[in-house]
């Protein structure tokens, strides 16, 4: 551009001394003013301030993402890990912290599915959203409609939990609702029932807290150990225990040792029975509910069941209760 401008000025003012001096001087002054503006008034997002708040207030089950484009997460990672990110590209992972060893997950990537799908996973209690609003010479670098769309959806479907504004950057925090009404159905006898069919991987995406990337959802069918996290049924904490039945099919009659079940704590799961079927088996037991808003159930398959696993279906039912949601 500089060469083109110089050639143009030369062509216009050739043989004309004062016009050449005037136009050249104006060009030089403009360039110096713009250079000084860039050097002394750089319009950079206040990333350190926003990340400082995240680090100061982070809690177990927190996640983060960046808008309006996924590569802004690279900038976030650079600041979040004090210029020493493990992965500068920002691939999503749980990162431990001295005060919060449970970690901080992110940055969330909307790969093969939408950002809206990922942020609803019950692995997360809260989601931090960094909305970059960089400008170039006073003009937004991105159409704000992209960021506005995501934030409008999150405001409607998640629970707003804070908003902070910084130069060229807004920070938002949302709580992830358990939304039991999406899973549980009213039973005619006054209780609640729910069913999870593992073959519907994307439909049940939010209930697999260990498979947080959409490409991992199929692992629920092939891994020897799978953790399922579901919202407590409506009416908790009045509901003390939950009746659970796990049906697993792998093409041959099962024995009891083909599936080991456990809750979030060693004594949470109470086994009540097992019966074999033509292509697998059915395991029964109970889980405590009480004041918990999310319930975990771990499924550990035997080697032969893992190798030939076809499907698992978890059926849950509360003991008759009249508690209202």
XYZ file of C-alpha atoms in Angstrom:
325
model
C 0.000 0.000 0.000
C 2.843 2.356 0.838
C 4.500 1.736 -2.525
C 1.206 2.247 -4.365
C 0.569 5.532 -2.561
C 4.098 6.732 -3.267
C 3.750 5.888 -6.939
C 0.415 7.671 -7.088
C 1.768 10.806 -5.411
C 4.739 10.794 -7.747
C 2.517 10.530 -10.809
C 0.161 13.283 -9.663
C 2.798 15.784 -8.507
C 5.616 15.109 -10.971
C 7.267 18.441 -11.791
C 5.145 20.265 -9.183
C 7.257 20.934 -6.132
C 4.770 22.441 -3.651
C 1.872 20.045 -4.319
C 4.366 17.204 -3.855
C 5.565 18.638 -0.544
C 1.975 19.299 0.671
C 0.599 15.881 -0.222
C 3.713 14.067 0.968
C 3.653 15.985 4.247
C -0.043 15.209 4.790
C 0.618 11.550 4.106
C 3.555 11.496 6.542
C 1.606 13.275 9.287
C -1.321 10.877 8.901
C 0.981 7.866 9.087
C 2.710 9.208 12.212
C -0.609 9.961 13.939
C -1.951 6.495 13.220
C 1.303 4.864 14.360
C 1.225 6.819 17.619
C -2.396 5.794 18.157
C -1.556 2.117 17.725
C 1.506 2.297 19.991
C 0.068 4.412 22.800
C -3.637 3.605 22.609
C -3.822 -0.001 21.557
C -7.391 -1.278 21.651
C -6.754 -4.639 23.295
C -9.322 -6.610 25.314
C -8.802 -6.524 29.083
C -8.118 -10.261 29.195
C -6.032 -10.200 32.361
C -8.827 -8.537 34.336
C -11.463 -10.983 33.093
C -9.301 -14.053 33.667
C -8.339 -12.734 37.092
C -11.994 -12.831 38.085
C -12.366 -16.378 36.755
C -9.342 -17.555 38.738
C -10.501 -15.782 41.885
C -14.066 -17.150 41.786
C -13.689 -20.518 40.035
C -15.386 -23.485 41.644
C -15.640 -27.244 41.037
C -17.574 -27.998 37.877
C -16.695 -24.722 36.119
C -16.115 -24.527 32.360
C -15.302 -21.695 29.970
C -15.653 -20.776 26.324
C -14.877 -17.815 24.083
C -16.964 -15.903 21.544
C -17.434 -15.028 18.719
C -14.925 -17.504 17.186
C -13.302 -20.567 18.679
C -9.746 -19.320 18.071
C -10.278 -16.584 20.655
C -9.920 -19.452 23.111
C -6.218 -19.541 22.239
C -5.885 -15.986 23.535
C -7.856 -16.927 26.630
C -5.654 -19.962 27.298
C -2.501 -17.870 26.956
C -3.676 -15.534 29.706
C -5.470 -18.128 31.823
C -2.314 -20.193 32.272
C -0.027 -17.188 32.752
C 1.606 -17.314 29.329
C 2.435 -21.014 29.720
C -0.528 -22.967 28.360
C -0.070 -26.690 28.065
C -1.728 -26.480 24.670
C -1.667 -23.111 22.942
C -4.309 -24.320 20.485
C -6.699 -24.649 23.401
C -8.031 -28.187 23.063
C -10.686 -28.758 25.762
C -9.566 -30.525 28.935
C -9.948 -30.412 32.701
C -7.150 -28.332 34.243
C -6.430 -28.658 37.954
C -5.711 -25.710 40.232
C -4.029 -25.704 43.634
C -7.199 -24.463 45.311
C -9.696 -26.244 43.071
C -8.201 -29.654 42.227
C -11.426 -30.701 40.480
C -10.299 -28.509 37.635
C -11.610 -25.999 35.142
C -12.852 -27.397 31.829
C -12.286 -25.716 28.539
C -12.203 -24.080 26.258
C -15.448 -25.634 25.027
C -15.286 -26.318 21.281
C -18.460 -26.597 19.196
C -17.155 -29.412 16.979
C -19.711 -31.655 15.222
C -22.402 -30.196 17.416
C -23.409 -26.760 18.660
C -22.051 -24.777 21.561
C -25.576 -24.811 22.954
C -25.487 -28.618 23.147
C -22.132 -28.804 24.910
C -22.779 -26.206 27.620
C -25.823 -28.162 28.843
C -23.756 -31.181 29.913
C -24.297 -32.009 33.585
C -20.539 -32.287 34.040
C -20.705 -28.508 34.445
C -22.172 -26.508 37.291
C -21.301 -23.154 35.730
C -20.008 -21.847 32.408
C -17.890 -18.707 31.994
C -18.263 -16.970 28.623
C -15.680 -14.473 27.370
C -17.214 -12.370 24.604
C -14.482 -10.543 22.726
C -15.410 -7.274 21.010
C -12.207 -6.215 19.290
C -12.196 -3.292 16.908
C -9.965 -2.271 14.031
C -9.824 1.497 13.539
C -13.157 1.834 15.320
C -14.885 -0.906 13.325
C -15.905 -4.217 14.979
C -13.798 -7.089 13.643
C -16.765 -9.463 13.850
C -20.457 -9.090 13.255
C -21.897 -8.794 16.765
C -24.891 -10.903 15.682
C -22.874 -14.103 16.255
C -22.132 -13.282 19.882
C -25.617 -11.878 20.472
C -27.187 -15.105 19.202
C -25.241 -17.327 21.613
C -25.747 -15.024 24.586
C -29.483 -14.721 23.921
C -29.816 -18.505 23.838
C -27.795 -18.972 27.044
C -29.781 -16.282 28.833
C -33.001 -18.097 27.954
C -31.948 -21.709 28.594
C -29.256 -21.385 31.275
C -29.358 -19.401 34.510
C -27.587 -15.990 34.347
C -25.173 -15.732 37.272
C -23.132 -12.606 36.646
C -21.963 -10.117 34.035
C -18.822 -7.977 33.975
C -17.807 -5.466 31.323
C -14.213 -4.641 30.429
C -12.610 -2.719 27.551
C -13.406 -4.632 24.352
C -14.451 -7.690 26.338
C -17.522 -8.825 28.271
C -17.476 -11.685 30.778
C -20.623 -13.659 31.563
C -21.319 -16.533 33.923
C -24.217 -18.962 33.686
C -25.367 -21.820 35.874
C -26.281 -25.060 34.131
C -29.804 -26.115 35.205
C -30.429 -29.761 35.987
C -33.801 -29.518 34.181
C -35.303 -32.753 35.588
C -38.457 -32.245 33.527
C -36.450 -33.105 30.386
C -35.801 -36.634 31.664
C -38.378 -37.540 34.296
C -42.029 -38.328 33.602
C -44.915 -38.458 36.038
C -45.953 -41.970 36.990
C -49.694 -42.762 37.284
C -49.036 -44.119 40.778
C -47.690 -40.787 41.975
C -43.961 -41.338 41.432
C -41.505 -40.449 38.683
C -39.875 -42.573 35.985
C -36.972 -42.016 33.581
C -35.150 -44.043 30.949
C -31.769 -43.653 29.238
C -31.164 -45.599 26.050
C -27.431 -45.609 25.256
C -28.082 -45.981 21.518
C -29.422 -42.394 21.493
C -25.989 -40.920 22.101
C -26.547 -37.293 21.081
C -29.991 -37.219 22.665
C -28.369 -38.215 25.976
C -25.227 -36.113 25.497
C -25.751 -34.070 28.653
C -25.913 -37.179 30.865
C -22.387 -38.490 30.091
C -20.015 -36.251 32.112
C -16.866 -38.057 30.966
C -17.559 -37.693 27.239
C -17.662 -33.944 26.711
C -16.684 -33.799 23.055
C -19.387 -34.720 20.577
C -17.003 -37.150 18.874
C -16.715 -39.047 22.175
C -20.390 -39.773 22.658
C -20.105 -43.150 20.953
C -17.595 -44.212 23.608
C -20.514 -44.806 25.967
C -21.135 -47.958 23.935
C -17.515 -49.170 23.797
C -15.770 -48.214 27.038
C -15.386 -50.716 29.910
C -16.408 -47.989 32.370
C -19.100 -45.367 31.790
C -20.386 -42.740 34.212
C -23.954 -41.515 33.879
C -25.081 -38.318 35.641
C -28.786 -37.534 35.822
C -30.783 -34.813 37.566
C -32.533 -35.802 40.773
C -36.233 -36.482 40.183
C -38.771 -33.723 40.849
C -39.739 -33.726 44.485
C -36.253 -34.239 45.905
C -35.119 -34.044 48.704
C -38.387 -35.584 49.916
C -37.451 -38.693 47.897
C -35.015 -40.846 49.855
C -34.062 -43.575 47.377
C -34.334 -44.323 43.703
C -34.992 -47.761 42.202
C -32.667 -48.459 39.267
C -32.687 -51.227 36.663
C -29.861 -51.595 34.141
C -30.444 -53.822 31.124
C -27.326 -54.671 29.132
C -27.281 -56.611 25.843
C -24.139 -58.123 24.339
C -25.414 -61.110 22.391
C -25.153 -63.874 25.016
C -26.529 -64.705 28.468
C -24.803 -62.660 31.161
C -23.548 -63.534 34.618
C -23.694 -61.142 37.567
C -19.998 -60.247 37.242
C -20.455 -58.895 33.707
C -21.559 -55.560 35.139
C -20.530 -53.832 38.352
C -22.539 -50.793 39.432
C -21.536 -48.048 41.845
C -22.742 -44.627 42.958
C -20.827 -41.415 43.576
C -19.605 -42.754 46.937
C -18.546 -46.319 47.829
C -21.706 -47.017 49.824
C -24.178 -45.208 47.532
C -25.234 -48.177 45.411
C -27.233 -51.005 46.967
C -27.648 -54.080 44.742
C -31.028 -55.818 45.006
C -30.980 -58.430 42.243
C -29.808 -59.828 38.913
C -31.409 -61.946 36.236
C -29.992 -63.268 33.002
C -31.605 -62.801 29.596
C -31.040 -64.418 26.198
C -28.659 -61.670 25.018
C -27.441 -60.178 28.304
C -28.835 -59.474 31.709
C -30.688 -57.096 34.005
C -29.159 -55.684 37.196
C -31.273 -53.984 39.886
C -30.487 -51.775 42.856
C -31.163 -48.452 44.567
C -29.455 -45.075 44.799
C -29.905 -42.510 47.582
C -31.374 -39.162 46.529
C -31.845 -36.899 49.544
C -30.588 -33.345 48.989
C -28.498 -34.186 45.897
C -29.528 -32.407 42.705
C -27.436 -34.683 40.443
C -26.985 -38.436 40.760
C -24.035 -40.463 39.455
C -24.083 -44.114 38.440
C -20.910 -45.880 37.289
C -21.153 -48.909 34.985
C -18.099 -51.212 34.825
C -18.436 -53.884 32.146
C -16.505 -57.130 31.995
C -14.004 -57.641 29.178
C -16.311 -59.893 27.192
C -19.320 -57.600 27.687
C -17.286 -54.584 26.559
C -16.039 -56.341 23.435
C -19.525 -57.366 22.284
C -21.641 -54.617 23.871
C -24.737 -53.781 21.838
C -26.743 -51.499 24.080
C -27.555 -50.535 27.654
C -30.802 -49.112 28.962
C -31.108 -47.555 32.420
C -34.606 -47.361 33.885
C -35.186 -45.343 37.052
C -38.238 -44.997 39.234
C -39.061 -43.311 42.504
C -41.041 -45.080 45.110
C -44.561 -43.688 45.039
C -44.617 -40.103 46.231
C -47.000 -37.211 45.942
C -44.252 -34.619 46.053
C -44.744 -31.861 43.490
C -41.937 -30.765 41.145
